[in-house]
Coordinates of C-alpha atoms in Angstrom, one line a residue:
X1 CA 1.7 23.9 -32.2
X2 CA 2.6 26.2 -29.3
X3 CA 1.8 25.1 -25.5
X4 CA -1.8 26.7 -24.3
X5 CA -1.1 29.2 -22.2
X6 CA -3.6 30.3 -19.0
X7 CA -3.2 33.2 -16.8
X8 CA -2.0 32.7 -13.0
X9 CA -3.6 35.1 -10.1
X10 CA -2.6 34.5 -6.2
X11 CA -3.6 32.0 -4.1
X12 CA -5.4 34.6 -2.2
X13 CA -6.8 36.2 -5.6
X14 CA -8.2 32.3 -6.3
X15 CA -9.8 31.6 -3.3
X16 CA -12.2 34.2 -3.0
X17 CA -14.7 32.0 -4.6
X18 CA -15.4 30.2 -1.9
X19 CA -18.1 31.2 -0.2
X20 CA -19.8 30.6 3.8
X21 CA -21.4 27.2 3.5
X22 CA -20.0 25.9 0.5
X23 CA -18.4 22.2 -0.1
X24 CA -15.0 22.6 -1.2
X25 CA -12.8 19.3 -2.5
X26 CA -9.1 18.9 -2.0
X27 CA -6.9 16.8 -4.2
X28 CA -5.6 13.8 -2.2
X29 CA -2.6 11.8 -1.1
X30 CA 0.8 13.4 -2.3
X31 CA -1.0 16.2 -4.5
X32 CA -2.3 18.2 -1.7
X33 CA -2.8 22.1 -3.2
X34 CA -1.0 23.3 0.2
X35 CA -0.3 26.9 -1.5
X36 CA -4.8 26.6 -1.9
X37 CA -4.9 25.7 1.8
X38 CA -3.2 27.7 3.5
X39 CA -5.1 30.5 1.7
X40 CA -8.6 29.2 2.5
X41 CA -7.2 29.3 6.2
X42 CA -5.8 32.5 6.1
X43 CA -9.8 33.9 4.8
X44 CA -10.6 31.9 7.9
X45 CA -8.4 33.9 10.3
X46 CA -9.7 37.2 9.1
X47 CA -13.1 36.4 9.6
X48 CA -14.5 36.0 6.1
X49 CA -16.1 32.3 6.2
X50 CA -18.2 30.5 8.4
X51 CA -19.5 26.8 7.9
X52 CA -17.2 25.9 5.0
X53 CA -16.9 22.1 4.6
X54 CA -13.8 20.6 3.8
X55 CA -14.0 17.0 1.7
X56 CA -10.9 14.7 0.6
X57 CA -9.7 11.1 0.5
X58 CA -6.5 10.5 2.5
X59 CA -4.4 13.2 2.7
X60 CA -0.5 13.9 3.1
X61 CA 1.2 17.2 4.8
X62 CA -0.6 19.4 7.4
X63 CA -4.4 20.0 7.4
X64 CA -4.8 23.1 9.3
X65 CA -8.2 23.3 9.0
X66 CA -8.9 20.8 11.2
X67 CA -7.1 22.9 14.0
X68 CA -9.6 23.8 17.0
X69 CA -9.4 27.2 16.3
X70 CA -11.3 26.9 13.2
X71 CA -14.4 25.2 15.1
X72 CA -17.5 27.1 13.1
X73 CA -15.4 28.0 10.3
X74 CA -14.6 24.8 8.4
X75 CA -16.4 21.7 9.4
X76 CA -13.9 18.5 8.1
X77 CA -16.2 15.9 6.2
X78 CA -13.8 13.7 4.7
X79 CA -14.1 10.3 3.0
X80 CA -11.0 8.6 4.0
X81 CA -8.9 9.8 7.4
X82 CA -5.1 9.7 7.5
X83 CA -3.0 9.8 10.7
X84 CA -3.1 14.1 10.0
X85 CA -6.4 14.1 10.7
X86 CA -7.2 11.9 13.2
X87 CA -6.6 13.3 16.1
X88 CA -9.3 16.0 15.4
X89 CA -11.5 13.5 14.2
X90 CA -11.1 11.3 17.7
X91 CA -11.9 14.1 19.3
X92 CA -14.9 15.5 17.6
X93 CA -13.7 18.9 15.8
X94 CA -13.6 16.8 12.6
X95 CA -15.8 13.9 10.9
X96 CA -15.9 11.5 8.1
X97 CA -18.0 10.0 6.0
X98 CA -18.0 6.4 6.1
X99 CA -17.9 5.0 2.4
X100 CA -16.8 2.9 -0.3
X101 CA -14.1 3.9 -2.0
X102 CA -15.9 3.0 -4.9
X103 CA -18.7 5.2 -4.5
X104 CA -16.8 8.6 -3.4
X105 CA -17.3 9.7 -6.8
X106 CA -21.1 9.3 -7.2
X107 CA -21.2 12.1 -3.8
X108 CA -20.3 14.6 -6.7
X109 CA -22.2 12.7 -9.4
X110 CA -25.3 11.8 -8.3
X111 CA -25.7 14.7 -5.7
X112 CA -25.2 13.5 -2.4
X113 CA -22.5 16.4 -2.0
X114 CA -22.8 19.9 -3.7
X115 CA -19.1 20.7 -4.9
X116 CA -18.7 24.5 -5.0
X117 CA -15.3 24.8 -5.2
X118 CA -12.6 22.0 -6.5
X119 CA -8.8 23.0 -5.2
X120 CA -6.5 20.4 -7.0
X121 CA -2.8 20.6 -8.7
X122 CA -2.0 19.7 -12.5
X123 CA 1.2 19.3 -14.5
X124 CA 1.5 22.2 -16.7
X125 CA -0.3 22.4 -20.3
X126 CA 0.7 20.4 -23.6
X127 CA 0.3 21.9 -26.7
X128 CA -3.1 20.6 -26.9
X129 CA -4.3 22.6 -23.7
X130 CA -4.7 19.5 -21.7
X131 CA -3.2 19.0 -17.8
X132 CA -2.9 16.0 -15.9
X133 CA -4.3 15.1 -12.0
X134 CA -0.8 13.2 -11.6
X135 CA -1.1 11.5 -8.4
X136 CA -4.7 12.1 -7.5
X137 CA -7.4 10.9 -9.8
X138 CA -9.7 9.4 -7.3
X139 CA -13.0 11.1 -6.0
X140 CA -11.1 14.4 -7.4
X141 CA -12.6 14.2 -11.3
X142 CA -15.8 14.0 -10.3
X143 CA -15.5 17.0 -7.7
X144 CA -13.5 18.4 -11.2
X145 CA -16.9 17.2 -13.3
X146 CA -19.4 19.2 -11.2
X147 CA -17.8 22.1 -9.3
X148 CA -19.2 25.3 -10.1
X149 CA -15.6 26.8 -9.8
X150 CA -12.3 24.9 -10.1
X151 CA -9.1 26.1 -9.2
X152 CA -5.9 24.4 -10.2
X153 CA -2.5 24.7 -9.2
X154 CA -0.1 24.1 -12.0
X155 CA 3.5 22.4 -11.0
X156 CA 6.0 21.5 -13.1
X157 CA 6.7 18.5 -10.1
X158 CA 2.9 16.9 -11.1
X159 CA 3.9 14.1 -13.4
X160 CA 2.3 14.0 -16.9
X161 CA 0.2 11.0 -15.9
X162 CA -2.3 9.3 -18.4
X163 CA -5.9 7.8 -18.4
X164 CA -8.9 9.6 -16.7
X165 CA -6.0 11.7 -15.1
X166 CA -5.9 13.6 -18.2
X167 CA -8.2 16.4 -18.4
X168 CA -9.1 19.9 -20.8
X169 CA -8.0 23.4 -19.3
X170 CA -11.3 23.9 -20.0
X171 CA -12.6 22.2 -16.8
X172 CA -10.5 24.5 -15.1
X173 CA -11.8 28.2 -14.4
X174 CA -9.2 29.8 -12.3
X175 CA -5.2 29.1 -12.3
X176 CA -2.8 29.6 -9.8
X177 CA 1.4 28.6 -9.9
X178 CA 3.7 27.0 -7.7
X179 CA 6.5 24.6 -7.8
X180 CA 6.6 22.9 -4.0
X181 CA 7.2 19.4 -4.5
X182 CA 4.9 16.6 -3.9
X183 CA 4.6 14.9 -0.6
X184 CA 6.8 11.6 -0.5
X185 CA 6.7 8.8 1.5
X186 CA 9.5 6.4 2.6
X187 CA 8.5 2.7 3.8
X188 CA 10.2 0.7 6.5
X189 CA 11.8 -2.3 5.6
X190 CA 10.1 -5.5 6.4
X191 CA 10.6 -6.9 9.8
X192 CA 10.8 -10.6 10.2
X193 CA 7.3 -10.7 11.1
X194 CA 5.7 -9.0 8.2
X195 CA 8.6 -11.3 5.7
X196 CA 6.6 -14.1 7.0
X197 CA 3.6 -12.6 6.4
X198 CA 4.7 -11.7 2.7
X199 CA 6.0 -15.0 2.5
X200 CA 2.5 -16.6 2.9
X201 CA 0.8 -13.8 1.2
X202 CA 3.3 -14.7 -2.0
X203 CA 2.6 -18.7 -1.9
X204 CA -1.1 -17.8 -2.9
X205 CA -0.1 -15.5 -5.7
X206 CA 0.1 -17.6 -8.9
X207 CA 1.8 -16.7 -12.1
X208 CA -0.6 -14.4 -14.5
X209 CA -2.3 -13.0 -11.2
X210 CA -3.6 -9.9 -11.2
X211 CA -2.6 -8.1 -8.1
X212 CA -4.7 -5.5 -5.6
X213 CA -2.1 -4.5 -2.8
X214 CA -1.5 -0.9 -0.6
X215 CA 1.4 0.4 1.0
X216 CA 3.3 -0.3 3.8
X217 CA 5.9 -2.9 4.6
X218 CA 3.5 -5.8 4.5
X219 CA 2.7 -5.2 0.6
X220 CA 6.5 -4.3 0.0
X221 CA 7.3 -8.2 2.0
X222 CA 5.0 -9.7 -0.5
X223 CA 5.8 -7.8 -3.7
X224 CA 9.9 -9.0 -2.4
X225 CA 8.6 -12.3 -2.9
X226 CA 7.5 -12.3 -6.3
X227 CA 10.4 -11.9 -8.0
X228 CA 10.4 -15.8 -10.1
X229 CA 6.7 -14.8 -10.7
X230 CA 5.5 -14.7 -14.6
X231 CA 3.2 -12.2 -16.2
X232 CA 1.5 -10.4 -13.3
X233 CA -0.6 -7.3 -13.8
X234 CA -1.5 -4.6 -11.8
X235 CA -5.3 -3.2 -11.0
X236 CA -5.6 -1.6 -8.0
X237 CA -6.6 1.6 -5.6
X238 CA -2.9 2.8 -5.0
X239 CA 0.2 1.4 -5.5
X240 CA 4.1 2.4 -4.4
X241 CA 7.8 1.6 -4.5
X242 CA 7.6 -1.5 -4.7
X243 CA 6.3 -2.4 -7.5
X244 CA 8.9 -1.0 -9.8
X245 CA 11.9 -3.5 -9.5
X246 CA 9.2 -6.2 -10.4
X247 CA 8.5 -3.9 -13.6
X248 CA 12.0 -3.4 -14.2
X249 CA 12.1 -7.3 -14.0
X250 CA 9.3 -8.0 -16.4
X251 CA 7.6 -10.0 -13.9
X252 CA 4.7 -7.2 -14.3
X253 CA 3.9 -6.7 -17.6
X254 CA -0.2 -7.2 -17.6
X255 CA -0.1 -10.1 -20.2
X256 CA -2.9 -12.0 -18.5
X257 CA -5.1 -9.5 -17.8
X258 CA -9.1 -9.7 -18.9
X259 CA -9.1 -5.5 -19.0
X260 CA -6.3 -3.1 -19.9
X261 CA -4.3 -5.9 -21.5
X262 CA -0.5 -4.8 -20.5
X263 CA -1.4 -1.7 -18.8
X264 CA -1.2 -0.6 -14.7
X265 CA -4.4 0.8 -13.2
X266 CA -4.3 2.6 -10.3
X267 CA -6.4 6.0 -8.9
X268 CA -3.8 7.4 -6.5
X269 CA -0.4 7.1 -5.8
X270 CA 2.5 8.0 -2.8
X271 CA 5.5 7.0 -2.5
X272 CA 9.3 8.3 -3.5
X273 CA 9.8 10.7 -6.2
X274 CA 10.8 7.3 -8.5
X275 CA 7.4 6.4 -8.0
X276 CA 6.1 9.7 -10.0
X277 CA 9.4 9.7 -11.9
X278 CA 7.6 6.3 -13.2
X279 CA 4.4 7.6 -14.3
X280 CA 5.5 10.6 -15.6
X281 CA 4.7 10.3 -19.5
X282 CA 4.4 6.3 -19.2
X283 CA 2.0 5.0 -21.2
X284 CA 2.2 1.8 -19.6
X285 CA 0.5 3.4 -16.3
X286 CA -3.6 4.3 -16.2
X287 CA -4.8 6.8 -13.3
X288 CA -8.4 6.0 -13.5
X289 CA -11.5 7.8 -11.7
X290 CA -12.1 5.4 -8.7
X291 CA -15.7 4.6 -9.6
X292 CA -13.2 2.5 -12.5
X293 CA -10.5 1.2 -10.8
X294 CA -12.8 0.0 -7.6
X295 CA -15.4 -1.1 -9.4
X296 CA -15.8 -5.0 -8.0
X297 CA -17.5 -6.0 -11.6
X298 CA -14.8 -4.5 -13.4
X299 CA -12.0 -6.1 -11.3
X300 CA -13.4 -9.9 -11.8
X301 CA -13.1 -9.3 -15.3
X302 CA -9.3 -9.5 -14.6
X303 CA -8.2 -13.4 -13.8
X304 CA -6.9 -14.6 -10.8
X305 CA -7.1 -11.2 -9.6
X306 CA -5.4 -11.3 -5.9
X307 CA -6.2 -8.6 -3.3
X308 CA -4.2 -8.4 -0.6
X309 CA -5.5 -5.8 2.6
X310 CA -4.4 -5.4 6.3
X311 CA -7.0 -5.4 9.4
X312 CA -6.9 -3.9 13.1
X313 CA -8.7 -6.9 14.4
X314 CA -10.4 -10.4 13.5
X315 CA -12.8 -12.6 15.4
X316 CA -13.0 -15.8 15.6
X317 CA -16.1 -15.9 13.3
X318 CA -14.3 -14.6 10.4
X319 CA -15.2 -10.3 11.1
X320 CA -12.7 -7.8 9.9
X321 CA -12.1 -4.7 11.5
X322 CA -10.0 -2.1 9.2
X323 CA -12.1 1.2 10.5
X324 CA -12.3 1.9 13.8
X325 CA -11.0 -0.1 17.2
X326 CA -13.2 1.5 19.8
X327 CA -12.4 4.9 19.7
X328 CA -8.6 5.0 18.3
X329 CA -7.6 5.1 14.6
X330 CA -10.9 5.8 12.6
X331 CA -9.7 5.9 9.1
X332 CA -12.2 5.3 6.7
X333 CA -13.9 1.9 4.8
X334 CA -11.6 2.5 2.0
X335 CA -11.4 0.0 -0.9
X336 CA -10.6 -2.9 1.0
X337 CA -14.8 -4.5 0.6
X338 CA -14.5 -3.6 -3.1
X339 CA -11.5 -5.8 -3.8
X340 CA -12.6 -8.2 -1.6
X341 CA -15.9 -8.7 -3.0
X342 CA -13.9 -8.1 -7.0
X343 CA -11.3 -10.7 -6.4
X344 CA -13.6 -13.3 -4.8
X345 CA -15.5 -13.1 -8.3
X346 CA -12.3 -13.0 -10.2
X347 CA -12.1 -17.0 -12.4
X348 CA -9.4 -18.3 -9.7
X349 CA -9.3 -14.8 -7.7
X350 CA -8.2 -15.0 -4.1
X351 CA -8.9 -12.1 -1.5
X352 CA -6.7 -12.3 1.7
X353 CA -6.9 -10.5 4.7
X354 CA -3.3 -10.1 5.9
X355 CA -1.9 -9.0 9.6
X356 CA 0.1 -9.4 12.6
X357 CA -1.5 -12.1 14.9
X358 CA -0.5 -9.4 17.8
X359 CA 0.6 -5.7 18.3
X360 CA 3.3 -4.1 18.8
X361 CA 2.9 -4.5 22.7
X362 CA 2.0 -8.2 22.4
X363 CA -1.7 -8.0 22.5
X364 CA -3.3 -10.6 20.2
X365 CA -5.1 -9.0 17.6
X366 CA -7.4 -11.9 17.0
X367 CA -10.3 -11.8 19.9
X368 CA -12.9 -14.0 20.7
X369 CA -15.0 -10.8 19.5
X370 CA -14.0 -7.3 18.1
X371 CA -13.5 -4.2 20.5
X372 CA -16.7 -2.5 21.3
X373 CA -16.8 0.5 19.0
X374 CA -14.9 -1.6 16.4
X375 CA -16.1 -0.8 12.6
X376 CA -16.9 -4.0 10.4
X377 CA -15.4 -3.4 7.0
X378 CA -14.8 -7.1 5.8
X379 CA -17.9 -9.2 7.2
X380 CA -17.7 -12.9 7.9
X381 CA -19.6 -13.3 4.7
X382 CA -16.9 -12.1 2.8
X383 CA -13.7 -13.1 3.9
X384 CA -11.7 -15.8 2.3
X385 CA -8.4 -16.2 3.2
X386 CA -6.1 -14.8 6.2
X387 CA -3.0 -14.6 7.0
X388 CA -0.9 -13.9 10.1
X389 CA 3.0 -14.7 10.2
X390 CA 1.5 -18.3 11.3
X391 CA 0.4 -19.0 8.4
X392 CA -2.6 -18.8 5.7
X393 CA -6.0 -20.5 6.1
X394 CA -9.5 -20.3 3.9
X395 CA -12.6 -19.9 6.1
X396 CA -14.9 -19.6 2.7
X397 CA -17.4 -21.8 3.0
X398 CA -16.5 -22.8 6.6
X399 CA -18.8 -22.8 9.5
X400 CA -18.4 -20.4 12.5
X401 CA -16.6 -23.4 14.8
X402 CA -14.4 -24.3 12.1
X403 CA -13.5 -21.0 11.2
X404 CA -12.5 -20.6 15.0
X405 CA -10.8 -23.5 14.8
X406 CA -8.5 -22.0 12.1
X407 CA -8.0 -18.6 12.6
X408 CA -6.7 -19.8 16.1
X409 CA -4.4 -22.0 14.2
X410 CA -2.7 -18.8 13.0
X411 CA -2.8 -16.7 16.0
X412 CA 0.0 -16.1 18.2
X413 CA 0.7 -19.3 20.2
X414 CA 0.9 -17.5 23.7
X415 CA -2.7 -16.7 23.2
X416 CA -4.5 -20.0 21.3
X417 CA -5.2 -21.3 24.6
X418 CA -7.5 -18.4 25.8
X419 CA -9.2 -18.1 22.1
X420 CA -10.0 -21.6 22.4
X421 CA -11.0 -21.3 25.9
X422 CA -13.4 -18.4 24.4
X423 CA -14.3 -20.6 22.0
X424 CA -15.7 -23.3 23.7
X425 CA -17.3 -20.3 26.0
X426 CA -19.0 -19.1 23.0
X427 CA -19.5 -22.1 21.0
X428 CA -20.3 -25.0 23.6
X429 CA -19.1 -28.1 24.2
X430 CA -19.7 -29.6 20.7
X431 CA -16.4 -27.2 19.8
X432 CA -13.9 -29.7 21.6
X433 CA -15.1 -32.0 18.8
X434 CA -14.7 -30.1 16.0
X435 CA -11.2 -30.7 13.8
X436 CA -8.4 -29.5 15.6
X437 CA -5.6 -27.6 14.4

C-alpha cells in the first residue's frame, strides 16, 4: 500500500485562517511549529490581526508573540510558563491560566476555550494516512479534537511516536513542510547537593515502583541511583535522558505496573535527540493525552507509584510553593498536585517533595511562612514526604508543631536556629516541648 500523500501550501498560505479574536493552540515543549509562528507574527506586523490569543503548555525556542510590540495584537493565555515567556508574563504583556495539568485538555473539551485554529507538527504519513504528535501530546489532541481548522507541519525529525499521539490525516485540514529540527535540551550534571538529594529521593524508591519524575539534574541524581533497582515502570507527565541507561539496564521494564503492563506513559517529552531517537517507532513507549497520563485515579491504579517534584519554597506547616515566589518565576500549577494526590493513593505510593534547603545565594528556602505573593500548589494537606540534601522526613499525618519540628530537621543548619526561633514565635511556648530533632 503506498504512503497517503497530502498537499503542502506556505506557512503564510496556512495561516490565513486565523482570524481577529480567535484562540489559536501551539504544540508544546520541543515540537514548537516555529515555521507557523513566525508567520502568525509576520500577519501581525502588517496589520492584519488584532486580539488573537495565543494558548500552549511550556514551550521551547523563541515566542515572539509575547514581544511588546505586539500589545493588542496577540494576547498570551498560556497554561504552563517556561523561562521564554516569563519575562513578559512578570511584566504584564502576557498571562496564564492557572491549571491542572490534568484538566488543560477539558478547556478544549468541555468549552472553557474556543479553539479556532490548532498549529502543531507531525511525523510524515504511513501507508495508512496516519501522523504522529511525537513529542507533544498533551493539551494539543484535544485543541486537535475541536479546532475548527488544523494546520500541521509535517517533519521527517517528529519521531513516529505511538499511543494517543497517533492520529488520522483526516483531523488535519491544511499541511505545511519543513524539516528544522526539534528543540533539545542538555541537563547539567548533578552537583553534590542535588546527589544528596537523589540519594534520599532513591532510598524511598522500592523495587517494582512506579516512577513520576521531571527534568533537571535533581530527577537525573535520582534516576543515577537506581541502577540495582528491579522492575520499575514508568507513568508520568514528561520524562528525559535519563531514563534510558536504566532501560537499557532492564531496571525499567513496567513488570509491576497495575495499567499499561510493560509499557512507558508519558504526554510530552524534551531532552537530547536520543531521547526522540527512543521513541521513534518503540512500541514500548505510550504518548498519552494528559487528561490520561495525569489522571490521579488512573495513576493509583499503578503500585507503589513514586512521584518525585521540586518546590520554590516550604513553610514550616508543610505548604508548597512550585508557582509563583512574589512576583518572580510564575510558571504554572503543572502536574505536580495530580501526582501528588495519585501517588499518595497508589497501594504503598509515596509522593515527595524534593529541594535545596537554600538558594543559590544561600537564602534558606524553607521560611517560617511563604513569600507574600507565593502560589500554593502542594497544600499542607497533601504533602507527604520532603526532602532537602539533609535528608527525608514524612509530615503525613503530623501536626503543624511537629511538622516544624521536622522540616527544620532538614533545613540548612546555618538557619535552624532562626526557623525554630520563628517557630516558637508562631507556635508558643508549648513548641520547646514538642520532640526535638
Amino acid at each position: 500500500m503506498s504512503i497517503k500523500t497530502y498537499h503542502a501550501v506556505t506557512p503564510e498560505e496556512a495561516v490565513k485562517v486565523i482570524k481577529s479574536g480567535d484562540h489559536v493552540h501551539l504544540s508544546s515543549v520541543a515540537s514548537v511549529p516555529q515555521c507557523l509562528v513566525h508567520a502568525m507574527c509576520a500577519r501581525g506586523d502588517a496589520g492584519e490581526l488584532h486580539d488573537v490569543h495565543i494558548h500552549h503548555l511550556h514551550t521551547e525556542g523563541p515566542a515572539p508573540y509575547t514581544d511588546t510590540k505586539y500589545e493588542g495584537v496577540f494576547q498570551h493565555d498560556a497554561f504552563f510558563v517556561g523561562s521564554n515567556v516569563r519575562p513578559a508574563v512578570q511584566s504584564g504583556f502576557a498571562d496564564y491560566i492557572p491549571i491542572f495539568l490534568s484538566e488543560t485538555q477539558r478547556l478544549y473539551r468541555d468549552g472553557y476555550i474556543k479553539c479556532n485554529v490548532a498549529m502543531i507538527q507531525v511525523c510524515p504519513p504511513d501507508e495508512h494516512g496516519f501522523v504522529s504528535l511525537g513529542t507533544s501530546v498533551d493539551a494539543t489532541l484535544a485543541a486537535v479534537e475541536t479546532a475548527d481548522y488544523v494546520i500541521a507541519v509535517v517533519n521527517k525529525n517528529v519521531p513516529r511516536a505511538f499511543g494517543q499521539a497517533m492520529i488520522s490525516m483526516s483531523l488535519i485540514d491544511i499541511f505545511v513542510e519543513d524539516d528544522t529540527p526539534l528543540v533539545k535540551s542538555h541537563f547539567s550534571i548533578p552537583n553534590e547537593i542535588e546527589t544528596a538529594i537523589g540519594m534520599h529521593c532513591a532510598e524511598l524508591i522500592e523495587d517494582g515502583a512506579c516512577l513520576q519524575m521531571g527534568i533537571g539534574s535533581i530527577p537525573n541524581a535520582v534516576l543515577a541511583q537506581l541502577g540495582n533497582h528491579k522492575n520499575l515502570g514508568i507513568h508520568t507527565e514528561m520524562f528525559a535522558d535519563g531514563v534510558l541507561p536504566l532501560v537499557e539496564q532492564g531496571v525499567i521494564n513496567g513488570a509491576n505496573k497495575g495499567v499499561d503492563k510493560g509499557k512507558m506513559v508519558s504526554t510530552f517529552l524534551m531532552g537530547s535527540q536520543e531521547v526522540y531517537d527512543f521513541i521513534h517507532n518503540n512500541p514500548q513507549v505510550l504518548m498519552m493525552d494528559v487528561g490520561y497520563t495525569n489522571d490521579p485515579f488512573i495513576i493509583s491504579q499503578n503500585p507503589k507509584t513514586t512521584a518525585i517534584n521540586s518546590a520554590l519554597q516550604v513553610d514550616l506547616t508543610g505548604q508548597v510553593c512550585a508557582d509563583s515566589l512574589g512576583t518572580k518565576f510564575f510558571s504554572g500549577v503543572g502536574g505536580q498536585i495530580d501526582f501528588v494526590y495519585g501517588a499518595s493513593r497508589s497501594k504503598g505510593g509515596k509522593a515527595i517533595i524534593a529541594m535545596p534547603s537554600v538558594t543559590n545565594k544561600g537564602v534558606s528556602k524553607i521560611a517560617p511562612t511563604l513569600a507574600a505573593g507565593a502560589g500554593v500548589v502542594t497544600t499542607r494537606n497533601h504533602i507527604h514526604w520532603f526532602v532537602t540534601e539533609y535528608g527525608a522526613v514524612n509530615l503525613y499525618g503530623k501536626t503543624l508543631q511537629e511538622r516544624a519540628k521536622l522540616v527544620i530537621s532538614v533545613a540548612h543548619p546555618d538557619h535552624r536556629e532562626s526557623l525554630e526561633k520563628a517557630a516558637f514565635e508562631r507556635f508558643g511556648s508549648h513548641f520547646r516541648f514538642v520532640t526535638k530533632y
